[in-house]
Short mmCIF file of N, CA and C in Angstrom, two decimals:
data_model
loop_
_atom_site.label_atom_id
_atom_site.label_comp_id
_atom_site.label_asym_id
_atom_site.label_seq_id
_atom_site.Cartn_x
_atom_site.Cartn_y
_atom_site.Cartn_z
N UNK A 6 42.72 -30.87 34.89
CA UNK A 6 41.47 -30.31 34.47
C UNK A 6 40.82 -29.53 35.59
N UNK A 7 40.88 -29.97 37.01
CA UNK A 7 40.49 -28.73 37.98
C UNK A 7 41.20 -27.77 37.73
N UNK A 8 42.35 -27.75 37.82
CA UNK A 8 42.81 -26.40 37.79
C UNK A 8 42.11 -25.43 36.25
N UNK A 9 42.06 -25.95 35.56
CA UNK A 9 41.22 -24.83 34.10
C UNK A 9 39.45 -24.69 35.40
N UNK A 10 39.06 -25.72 35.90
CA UNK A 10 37.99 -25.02 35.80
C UNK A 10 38.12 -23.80 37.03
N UNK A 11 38.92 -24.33 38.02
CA UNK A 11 38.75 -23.40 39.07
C UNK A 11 38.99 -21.88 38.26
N UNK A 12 39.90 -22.02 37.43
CA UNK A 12 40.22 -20.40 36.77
C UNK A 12 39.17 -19.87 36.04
N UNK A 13 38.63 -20.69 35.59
CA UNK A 13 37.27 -20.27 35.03
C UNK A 13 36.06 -19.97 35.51
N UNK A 14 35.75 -20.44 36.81
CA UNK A 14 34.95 -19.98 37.64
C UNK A 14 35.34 -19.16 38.23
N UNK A 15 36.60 -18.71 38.29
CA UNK A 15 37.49 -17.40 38.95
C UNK A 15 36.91 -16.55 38.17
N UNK A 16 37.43 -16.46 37.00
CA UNK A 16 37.18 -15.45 36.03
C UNK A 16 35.59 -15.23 35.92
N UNK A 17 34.91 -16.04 35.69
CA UNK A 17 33.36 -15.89 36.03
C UNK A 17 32.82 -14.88 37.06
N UNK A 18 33.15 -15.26 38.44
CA UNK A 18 33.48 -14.77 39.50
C UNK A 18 33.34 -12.96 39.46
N UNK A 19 34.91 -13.00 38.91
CA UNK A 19 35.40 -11.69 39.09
C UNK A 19 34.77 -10.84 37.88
N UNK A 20 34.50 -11.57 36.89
CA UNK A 20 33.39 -10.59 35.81
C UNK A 20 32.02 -9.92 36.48
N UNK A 21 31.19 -10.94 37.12
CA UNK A 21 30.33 -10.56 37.64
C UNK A 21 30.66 -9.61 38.95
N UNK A 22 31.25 -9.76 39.31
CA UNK A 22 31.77 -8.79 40.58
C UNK A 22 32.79 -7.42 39.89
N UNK A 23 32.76 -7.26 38.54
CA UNK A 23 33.35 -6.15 37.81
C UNK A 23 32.23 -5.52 37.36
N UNK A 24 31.14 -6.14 36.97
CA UNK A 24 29.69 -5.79 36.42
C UNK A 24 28.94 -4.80 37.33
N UNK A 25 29.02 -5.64 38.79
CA UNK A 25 28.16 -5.04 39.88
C UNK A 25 29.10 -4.07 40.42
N UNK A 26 30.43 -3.75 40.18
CA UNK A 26 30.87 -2.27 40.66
C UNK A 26 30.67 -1.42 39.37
N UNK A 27 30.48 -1.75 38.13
CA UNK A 27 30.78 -0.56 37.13
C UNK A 27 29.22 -0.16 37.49
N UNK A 28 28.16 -1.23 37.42
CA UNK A 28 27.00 -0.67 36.73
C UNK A 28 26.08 -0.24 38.17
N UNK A 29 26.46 -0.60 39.43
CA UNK A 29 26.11 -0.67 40.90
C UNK A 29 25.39 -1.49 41.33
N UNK A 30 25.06 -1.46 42.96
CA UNK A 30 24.49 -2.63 43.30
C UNK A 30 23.05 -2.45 42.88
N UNK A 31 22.49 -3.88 42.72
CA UNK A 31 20.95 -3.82 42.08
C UNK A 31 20.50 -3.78 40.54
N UNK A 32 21.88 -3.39 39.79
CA UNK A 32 21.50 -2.91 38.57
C UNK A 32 21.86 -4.51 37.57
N UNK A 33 21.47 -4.77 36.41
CA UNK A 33 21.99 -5.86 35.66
C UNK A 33 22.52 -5.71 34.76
N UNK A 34 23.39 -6.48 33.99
CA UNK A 34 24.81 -6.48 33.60
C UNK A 34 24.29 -6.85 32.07
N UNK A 35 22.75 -7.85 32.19
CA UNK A 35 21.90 -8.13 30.86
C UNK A 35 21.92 -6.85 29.77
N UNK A 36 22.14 -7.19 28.59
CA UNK A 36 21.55 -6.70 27.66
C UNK A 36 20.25 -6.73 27.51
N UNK A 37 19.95 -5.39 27.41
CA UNK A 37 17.86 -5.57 26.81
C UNK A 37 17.80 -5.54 25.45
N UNK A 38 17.06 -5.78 24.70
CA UNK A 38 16.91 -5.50 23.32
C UNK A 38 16.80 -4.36 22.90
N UNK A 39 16.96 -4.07 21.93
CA UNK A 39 17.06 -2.61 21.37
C UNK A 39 15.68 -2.34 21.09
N UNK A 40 15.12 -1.15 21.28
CA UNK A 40 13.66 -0.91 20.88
C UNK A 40 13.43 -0.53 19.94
N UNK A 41 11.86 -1.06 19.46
CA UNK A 41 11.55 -1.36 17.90
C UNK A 41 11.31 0.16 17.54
N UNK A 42 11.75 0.34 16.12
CA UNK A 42 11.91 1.45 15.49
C UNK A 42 10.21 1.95 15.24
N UNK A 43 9.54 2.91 15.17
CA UNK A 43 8.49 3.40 15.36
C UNK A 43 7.88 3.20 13.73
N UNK A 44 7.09 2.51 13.54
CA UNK A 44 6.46 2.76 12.35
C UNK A 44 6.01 4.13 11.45
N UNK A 45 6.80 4.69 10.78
CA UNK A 45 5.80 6.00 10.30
C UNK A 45 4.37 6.24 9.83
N UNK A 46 3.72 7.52 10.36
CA UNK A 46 2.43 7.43 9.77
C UNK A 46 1.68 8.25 8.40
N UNK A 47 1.13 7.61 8.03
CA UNK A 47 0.78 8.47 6.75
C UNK A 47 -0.94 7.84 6.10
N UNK A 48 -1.62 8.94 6.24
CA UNK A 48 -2.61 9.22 5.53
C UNK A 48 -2.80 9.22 4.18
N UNK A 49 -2.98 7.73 3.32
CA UNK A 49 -2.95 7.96 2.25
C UNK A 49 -4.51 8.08 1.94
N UNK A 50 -4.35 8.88 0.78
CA UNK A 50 -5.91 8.81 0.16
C UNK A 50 -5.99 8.73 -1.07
N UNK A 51 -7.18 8.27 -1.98
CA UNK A 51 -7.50 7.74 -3.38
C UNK A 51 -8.75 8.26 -3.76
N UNK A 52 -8.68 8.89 -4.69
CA UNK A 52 -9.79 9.60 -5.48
C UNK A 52 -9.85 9.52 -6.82
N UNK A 53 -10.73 9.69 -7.70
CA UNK A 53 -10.74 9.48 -8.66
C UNK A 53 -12.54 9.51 -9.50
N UNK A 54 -11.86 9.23 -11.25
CA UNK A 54 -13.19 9.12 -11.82
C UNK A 54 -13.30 7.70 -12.54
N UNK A 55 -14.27 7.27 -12.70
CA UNK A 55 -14.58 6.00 -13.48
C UNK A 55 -15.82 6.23 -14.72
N UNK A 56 -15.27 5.90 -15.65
CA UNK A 56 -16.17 5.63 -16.50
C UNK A 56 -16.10 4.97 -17.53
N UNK A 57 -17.39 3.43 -17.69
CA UNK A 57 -17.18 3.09 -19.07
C UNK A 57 -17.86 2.71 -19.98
N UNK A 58 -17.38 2.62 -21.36
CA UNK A 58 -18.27 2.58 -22.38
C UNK A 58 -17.79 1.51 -22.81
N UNK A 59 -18.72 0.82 -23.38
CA UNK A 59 -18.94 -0.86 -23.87
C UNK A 59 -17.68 -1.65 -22.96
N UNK A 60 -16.24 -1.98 -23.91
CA UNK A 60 -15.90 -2.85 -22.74
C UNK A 60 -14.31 -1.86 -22.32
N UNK A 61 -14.60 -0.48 -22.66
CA UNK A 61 -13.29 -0.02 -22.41
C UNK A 61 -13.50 1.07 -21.34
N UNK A 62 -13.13 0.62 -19.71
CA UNK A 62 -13.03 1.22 -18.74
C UNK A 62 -12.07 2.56 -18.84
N UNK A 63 -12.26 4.06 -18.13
CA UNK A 63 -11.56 4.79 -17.89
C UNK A 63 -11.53 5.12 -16.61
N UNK A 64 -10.01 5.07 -16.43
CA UNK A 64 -9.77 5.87 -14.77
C UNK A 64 -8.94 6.54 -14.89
N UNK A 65 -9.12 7.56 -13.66
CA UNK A 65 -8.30 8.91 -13.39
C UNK A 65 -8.27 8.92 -12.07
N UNK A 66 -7.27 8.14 -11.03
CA UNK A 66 -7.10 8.14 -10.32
C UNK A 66 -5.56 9.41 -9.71
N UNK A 67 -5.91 9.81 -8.35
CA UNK A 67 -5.28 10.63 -7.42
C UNK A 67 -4.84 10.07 -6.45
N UNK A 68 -3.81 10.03 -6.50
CA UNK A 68 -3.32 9.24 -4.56
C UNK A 68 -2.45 10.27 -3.82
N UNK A 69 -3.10 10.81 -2.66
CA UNK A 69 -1.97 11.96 -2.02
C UNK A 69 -1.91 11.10 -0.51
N UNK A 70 -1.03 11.98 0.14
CA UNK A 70 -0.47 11.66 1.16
C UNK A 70 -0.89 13.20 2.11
N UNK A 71 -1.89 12.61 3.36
CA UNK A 71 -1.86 13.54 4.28
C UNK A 71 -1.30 13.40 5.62
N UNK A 72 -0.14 12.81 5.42
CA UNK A 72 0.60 12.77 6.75
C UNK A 72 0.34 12.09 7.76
N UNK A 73 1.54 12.27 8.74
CA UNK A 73 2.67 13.02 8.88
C UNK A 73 3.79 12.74 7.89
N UNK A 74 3.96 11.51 7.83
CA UNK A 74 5.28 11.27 7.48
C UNK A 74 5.36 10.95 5.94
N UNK A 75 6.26 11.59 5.59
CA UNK A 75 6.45 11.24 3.86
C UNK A 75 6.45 9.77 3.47
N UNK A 76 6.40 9.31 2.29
CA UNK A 76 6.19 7.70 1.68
C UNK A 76 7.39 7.94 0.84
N UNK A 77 7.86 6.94 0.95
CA UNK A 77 9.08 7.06 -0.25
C UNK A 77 8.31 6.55 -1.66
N UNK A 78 7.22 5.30 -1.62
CA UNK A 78 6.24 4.95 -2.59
C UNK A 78 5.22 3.79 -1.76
N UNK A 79 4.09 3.76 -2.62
CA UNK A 79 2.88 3.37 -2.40
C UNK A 79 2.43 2.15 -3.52
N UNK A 80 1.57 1.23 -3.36
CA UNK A 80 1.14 0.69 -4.31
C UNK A 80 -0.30 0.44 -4.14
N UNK A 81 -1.16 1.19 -5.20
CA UNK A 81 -2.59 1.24 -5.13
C UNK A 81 -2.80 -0.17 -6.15
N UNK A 82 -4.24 -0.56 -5.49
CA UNK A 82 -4.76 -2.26 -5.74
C UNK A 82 -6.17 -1.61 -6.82
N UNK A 83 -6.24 -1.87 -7.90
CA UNK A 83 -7.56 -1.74 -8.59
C UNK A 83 -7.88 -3.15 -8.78
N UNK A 84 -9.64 -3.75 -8.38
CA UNK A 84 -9.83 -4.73 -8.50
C UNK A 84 -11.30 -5.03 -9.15
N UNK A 85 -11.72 -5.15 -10.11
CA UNK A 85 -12.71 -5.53 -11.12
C UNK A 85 -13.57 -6.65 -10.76
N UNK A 86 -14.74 -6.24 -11.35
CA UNK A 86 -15.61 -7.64 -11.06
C UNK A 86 -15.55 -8.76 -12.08
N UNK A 87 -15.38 -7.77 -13.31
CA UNK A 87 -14.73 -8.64 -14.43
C UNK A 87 -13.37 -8.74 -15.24
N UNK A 88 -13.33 -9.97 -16.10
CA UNK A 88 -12.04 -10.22 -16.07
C UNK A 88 -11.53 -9.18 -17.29
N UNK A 89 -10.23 -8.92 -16.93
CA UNK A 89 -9.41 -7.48 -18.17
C UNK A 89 -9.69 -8.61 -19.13
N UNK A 90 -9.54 -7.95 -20.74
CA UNK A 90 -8.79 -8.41 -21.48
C UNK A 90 -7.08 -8.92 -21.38
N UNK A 91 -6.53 -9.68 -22.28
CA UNK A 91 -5.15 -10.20 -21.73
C UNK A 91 -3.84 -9.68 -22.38
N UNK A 92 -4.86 -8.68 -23.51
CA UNK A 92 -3.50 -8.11 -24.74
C UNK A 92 -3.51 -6.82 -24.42
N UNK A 93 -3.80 -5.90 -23.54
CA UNK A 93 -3.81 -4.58 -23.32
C UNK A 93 -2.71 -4.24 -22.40
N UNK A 94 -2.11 -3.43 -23.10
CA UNK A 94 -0.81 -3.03 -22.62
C UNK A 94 -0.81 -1.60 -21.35
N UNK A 95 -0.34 -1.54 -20.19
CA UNK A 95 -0.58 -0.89 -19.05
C UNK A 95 0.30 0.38 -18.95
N UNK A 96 0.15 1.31 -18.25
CA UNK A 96 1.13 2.49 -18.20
C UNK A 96 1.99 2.19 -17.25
N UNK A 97 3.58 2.34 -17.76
CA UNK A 97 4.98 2.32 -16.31
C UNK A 97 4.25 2.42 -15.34
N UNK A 98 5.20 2.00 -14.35
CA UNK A 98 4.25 1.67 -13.27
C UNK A 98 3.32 0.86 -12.55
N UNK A 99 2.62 -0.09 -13.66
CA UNK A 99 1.55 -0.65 -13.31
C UNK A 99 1.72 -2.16 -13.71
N UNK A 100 1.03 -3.28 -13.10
CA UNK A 100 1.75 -4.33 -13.77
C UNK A 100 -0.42 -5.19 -13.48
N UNK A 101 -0.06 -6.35 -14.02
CA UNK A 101 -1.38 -7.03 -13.46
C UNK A 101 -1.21 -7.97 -12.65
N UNK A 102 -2.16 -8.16 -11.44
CA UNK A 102 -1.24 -9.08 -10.24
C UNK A 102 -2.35 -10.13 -10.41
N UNK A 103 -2.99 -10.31 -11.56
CA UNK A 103 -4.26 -11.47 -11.83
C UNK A 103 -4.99 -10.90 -13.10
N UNK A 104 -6.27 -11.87 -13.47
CA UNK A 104 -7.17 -11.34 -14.49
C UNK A 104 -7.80 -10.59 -14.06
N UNK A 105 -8.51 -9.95 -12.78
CA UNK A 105 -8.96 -9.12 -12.36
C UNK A 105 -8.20 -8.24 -11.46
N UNK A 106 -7.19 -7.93 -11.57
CA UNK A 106 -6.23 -6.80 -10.51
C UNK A 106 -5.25 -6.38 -11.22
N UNK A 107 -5.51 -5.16 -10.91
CA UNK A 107 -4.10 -4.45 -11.51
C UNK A 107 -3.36 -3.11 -10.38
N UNK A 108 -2.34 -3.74 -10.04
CA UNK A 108 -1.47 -2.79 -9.05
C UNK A 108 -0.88 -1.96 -10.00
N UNK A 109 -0.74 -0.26 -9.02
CA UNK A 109 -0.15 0.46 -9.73
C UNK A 109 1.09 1.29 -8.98
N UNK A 110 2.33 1.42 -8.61
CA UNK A 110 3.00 2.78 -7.76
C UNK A 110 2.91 3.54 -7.88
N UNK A 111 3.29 4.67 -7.32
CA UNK A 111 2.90 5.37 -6.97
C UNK A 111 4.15 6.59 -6.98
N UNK A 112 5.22 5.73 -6.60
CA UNK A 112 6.23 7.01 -6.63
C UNK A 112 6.45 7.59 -4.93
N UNK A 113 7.15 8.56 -4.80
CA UNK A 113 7.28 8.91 -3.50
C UNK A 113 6.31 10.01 -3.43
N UNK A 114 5.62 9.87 -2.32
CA UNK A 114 4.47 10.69 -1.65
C UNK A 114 4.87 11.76 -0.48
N UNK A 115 5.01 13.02 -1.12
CA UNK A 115 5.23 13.97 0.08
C UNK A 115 3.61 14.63 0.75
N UNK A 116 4.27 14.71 2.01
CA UNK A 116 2.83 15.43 2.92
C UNK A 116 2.75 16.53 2.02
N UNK A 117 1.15 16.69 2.25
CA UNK A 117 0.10 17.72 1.17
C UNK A 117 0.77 18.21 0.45
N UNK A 118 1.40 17.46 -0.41
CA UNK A 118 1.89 17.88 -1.90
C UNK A 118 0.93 17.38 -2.74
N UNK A 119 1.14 17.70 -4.35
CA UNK A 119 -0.32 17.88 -5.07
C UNK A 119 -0.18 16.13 -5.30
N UNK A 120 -1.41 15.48 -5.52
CA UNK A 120 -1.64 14.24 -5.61
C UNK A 120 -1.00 13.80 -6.48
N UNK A 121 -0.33 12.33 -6.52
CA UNK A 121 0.08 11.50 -7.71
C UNK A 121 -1.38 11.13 -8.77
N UNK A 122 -1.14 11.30 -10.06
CA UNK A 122 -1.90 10.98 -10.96
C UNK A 122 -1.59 9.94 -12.06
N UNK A 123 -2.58 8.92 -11.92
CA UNK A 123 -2.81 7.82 -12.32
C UNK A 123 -3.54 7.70 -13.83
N UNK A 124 -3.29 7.79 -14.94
CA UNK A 124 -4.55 7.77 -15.75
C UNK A 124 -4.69 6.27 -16.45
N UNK A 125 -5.93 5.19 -16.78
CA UNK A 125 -5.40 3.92 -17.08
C UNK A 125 -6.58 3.83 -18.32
N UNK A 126 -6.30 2.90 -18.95
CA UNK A 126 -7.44 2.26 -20.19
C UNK A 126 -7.52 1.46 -20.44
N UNK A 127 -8.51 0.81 -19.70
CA UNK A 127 -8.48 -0.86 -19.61
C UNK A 127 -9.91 -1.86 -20.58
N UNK A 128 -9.47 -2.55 -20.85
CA UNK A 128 -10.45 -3.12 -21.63
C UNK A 128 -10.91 -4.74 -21.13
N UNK A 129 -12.27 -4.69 -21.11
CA UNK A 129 -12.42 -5.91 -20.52
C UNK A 129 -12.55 -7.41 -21.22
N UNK A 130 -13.06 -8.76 -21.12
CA UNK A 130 -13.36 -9.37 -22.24
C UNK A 130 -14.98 -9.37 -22.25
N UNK A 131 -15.23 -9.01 -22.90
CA UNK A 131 -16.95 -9.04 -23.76
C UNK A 131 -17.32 -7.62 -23.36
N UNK A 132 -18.25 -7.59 -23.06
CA UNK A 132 -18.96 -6.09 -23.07
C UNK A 132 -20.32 -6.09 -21.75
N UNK A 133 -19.40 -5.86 -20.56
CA UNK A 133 -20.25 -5.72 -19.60
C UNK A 133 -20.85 -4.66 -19.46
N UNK A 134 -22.21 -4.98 -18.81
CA UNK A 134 -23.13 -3.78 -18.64
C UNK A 134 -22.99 -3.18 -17.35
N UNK A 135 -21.98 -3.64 -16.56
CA UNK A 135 -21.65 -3.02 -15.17
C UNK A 135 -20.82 -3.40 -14.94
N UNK A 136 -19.62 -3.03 -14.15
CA UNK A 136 -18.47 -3.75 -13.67
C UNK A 136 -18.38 -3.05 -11.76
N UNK A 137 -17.76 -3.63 -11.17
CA UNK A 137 -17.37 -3.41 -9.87
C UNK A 137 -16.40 -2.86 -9.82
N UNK A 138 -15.94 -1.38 -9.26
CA UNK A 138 -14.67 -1.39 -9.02
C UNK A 138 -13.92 -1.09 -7.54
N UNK A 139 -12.81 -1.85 -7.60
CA UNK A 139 -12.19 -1.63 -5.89
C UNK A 139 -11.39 -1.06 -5.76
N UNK A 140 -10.75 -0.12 -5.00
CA UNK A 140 -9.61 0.77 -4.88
C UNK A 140 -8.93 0.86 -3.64
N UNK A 141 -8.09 0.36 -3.65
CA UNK A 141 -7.38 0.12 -1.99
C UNK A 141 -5.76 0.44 -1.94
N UNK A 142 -4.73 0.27 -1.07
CA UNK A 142 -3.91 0.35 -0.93
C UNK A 142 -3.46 -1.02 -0.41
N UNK A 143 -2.42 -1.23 -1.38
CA UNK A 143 -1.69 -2.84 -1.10
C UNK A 143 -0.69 -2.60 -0.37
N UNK A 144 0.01 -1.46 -0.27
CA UNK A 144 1.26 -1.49 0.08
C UNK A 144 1.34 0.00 0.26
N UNK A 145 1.82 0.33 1.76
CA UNK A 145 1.87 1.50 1.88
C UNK A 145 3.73 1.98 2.33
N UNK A 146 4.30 1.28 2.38
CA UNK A 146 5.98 1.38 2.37
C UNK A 146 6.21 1.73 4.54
N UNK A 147 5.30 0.21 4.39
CA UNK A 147 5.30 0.21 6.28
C UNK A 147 4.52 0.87 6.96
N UNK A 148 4.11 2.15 6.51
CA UNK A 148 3.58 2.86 7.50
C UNK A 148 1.64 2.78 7.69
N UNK A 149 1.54 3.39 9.01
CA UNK A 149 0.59 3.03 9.77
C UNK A 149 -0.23 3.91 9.03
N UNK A 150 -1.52 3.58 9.04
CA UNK A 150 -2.85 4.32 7.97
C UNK A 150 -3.99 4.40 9.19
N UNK A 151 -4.35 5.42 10.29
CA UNK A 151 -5.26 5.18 10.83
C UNK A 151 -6.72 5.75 10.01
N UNK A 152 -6.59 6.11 9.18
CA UNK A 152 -7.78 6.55 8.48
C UNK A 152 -7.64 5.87 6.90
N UNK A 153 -8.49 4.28 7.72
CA UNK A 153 -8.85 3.37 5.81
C UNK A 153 -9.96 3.94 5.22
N UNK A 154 -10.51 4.65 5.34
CA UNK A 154 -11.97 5.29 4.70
C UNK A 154 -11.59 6.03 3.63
N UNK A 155 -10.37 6.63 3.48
CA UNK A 155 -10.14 7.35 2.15
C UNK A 155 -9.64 7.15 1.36
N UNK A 156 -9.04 5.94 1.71
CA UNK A 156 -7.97 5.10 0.90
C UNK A 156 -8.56 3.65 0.23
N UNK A 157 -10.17 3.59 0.77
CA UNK A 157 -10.61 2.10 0.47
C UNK A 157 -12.04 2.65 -0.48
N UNK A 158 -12.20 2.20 -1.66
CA UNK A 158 -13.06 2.70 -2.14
C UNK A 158 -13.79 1.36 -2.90
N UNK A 159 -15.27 1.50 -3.03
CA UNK A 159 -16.02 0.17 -4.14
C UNK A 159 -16.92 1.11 -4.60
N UNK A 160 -17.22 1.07 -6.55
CA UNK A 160 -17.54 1.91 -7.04
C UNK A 160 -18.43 0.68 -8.24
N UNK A 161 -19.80 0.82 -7.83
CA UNK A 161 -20.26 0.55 -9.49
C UNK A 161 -20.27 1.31 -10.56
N UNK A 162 -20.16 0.70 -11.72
CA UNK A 162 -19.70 1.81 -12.98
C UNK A 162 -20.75 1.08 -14.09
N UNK A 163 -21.93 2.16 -14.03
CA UNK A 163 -22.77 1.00 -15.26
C UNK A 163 -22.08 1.53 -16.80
N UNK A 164 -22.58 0.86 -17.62
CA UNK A 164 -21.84 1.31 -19.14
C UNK A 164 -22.70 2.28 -19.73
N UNK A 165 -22.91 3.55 -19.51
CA UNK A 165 -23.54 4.39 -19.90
C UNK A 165 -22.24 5.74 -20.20
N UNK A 166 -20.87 5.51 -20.37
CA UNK A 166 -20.11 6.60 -20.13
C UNK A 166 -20.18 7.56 -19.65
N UNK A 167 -21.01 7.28 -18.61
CA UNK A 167 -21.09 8.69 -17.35
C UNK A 167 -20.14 8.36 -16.70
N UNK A 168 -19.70 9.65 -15.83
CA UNK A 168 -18.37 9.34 -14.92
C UNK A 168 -19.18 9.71 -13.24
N UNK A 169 -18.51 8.48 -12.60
CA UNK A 169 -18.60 8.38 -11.32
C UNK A 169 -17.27 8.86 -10.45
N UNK A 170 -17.38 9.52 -9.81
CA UNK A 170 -16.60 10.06 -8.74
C UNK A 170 -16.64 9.58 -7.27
N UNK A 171 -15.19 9.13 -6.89
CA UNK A 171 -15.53 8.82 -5.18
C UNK A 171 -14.48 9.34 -4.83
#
């Protein structure tokens, strides 16, 4: 059994002394980690109209992308003060992530190309005289958003079927 180890500390040996002539003196033979891939950035933004009458909400939402970097897809967060109805059926795309939320995609987002358009018809239960609405981005496909101000929106909507714009 000495003899395996002496060869093995030989070989040890002579690796490290093969290391320090390929790579030179001072330098290390360590692997570093590979460096982290750069997050892309993208400016998403959300616009739109709200308006509703007795308990059936309308939106016309816009989601564009002002760069830099393209989105392959997005998922915008609409969030209510009151609860949807439970039998109203949603447009592709959109699913309900609770009684009050409904996520929608978005699709792939090219820089200043014309906005993705959203149109929805939602109905609530009873007949509120105001509802809250929230508009955010749940999911932006990784990338970095240094401007949340255009992308984060809270909108009261009284029931007068006037349309509000943000």
């Amino acid at each position: 059994m000495g003899a395996t180890r002496g060869a093995v500390l030989k070989v040890s040996a002579v690796t490290a002394m093969t290391a320090a002539v390929v790579l030179g003196p001072g330098l290390s033979a360590v692997a570093e980690p590979a460096p982290r891939a750069v997050a892309p950035e993208a400016d998403l933004a959300h616009h739109g109209r709200l308006s509703l009458h007795e308990e059936r909400l309308g939106i016309q939402l816009r989601t564009g992308n002002r760069g830099p970097s393209p989105l392959a897809d997005a998922t915008v967060r609409l969030r209510f003060s009151v609860p949807l109805a439970s039998w109203q059926r949603l447009p592709q795309g959109c699913l309900r992530g609770d009684s009050r939320t409904v996520l929608c995609g978005t699709g792939p987002l090219r820089v200043s190309a014309q906005a993705r358009r959203t149109a929805l018809g939602l109905r609530f239960t009873g007949r509120p005289s105001e509802v809250v609405v929230r508009v955010d981005t749940a999911w932006n496909g990784g990338a970095s958003d240094r401007n949340r101000r255009n992308d984060t929106h809270e909108v009261l909507v009284l029931s007068t079927d006037d349309a509000y714009v943000f």
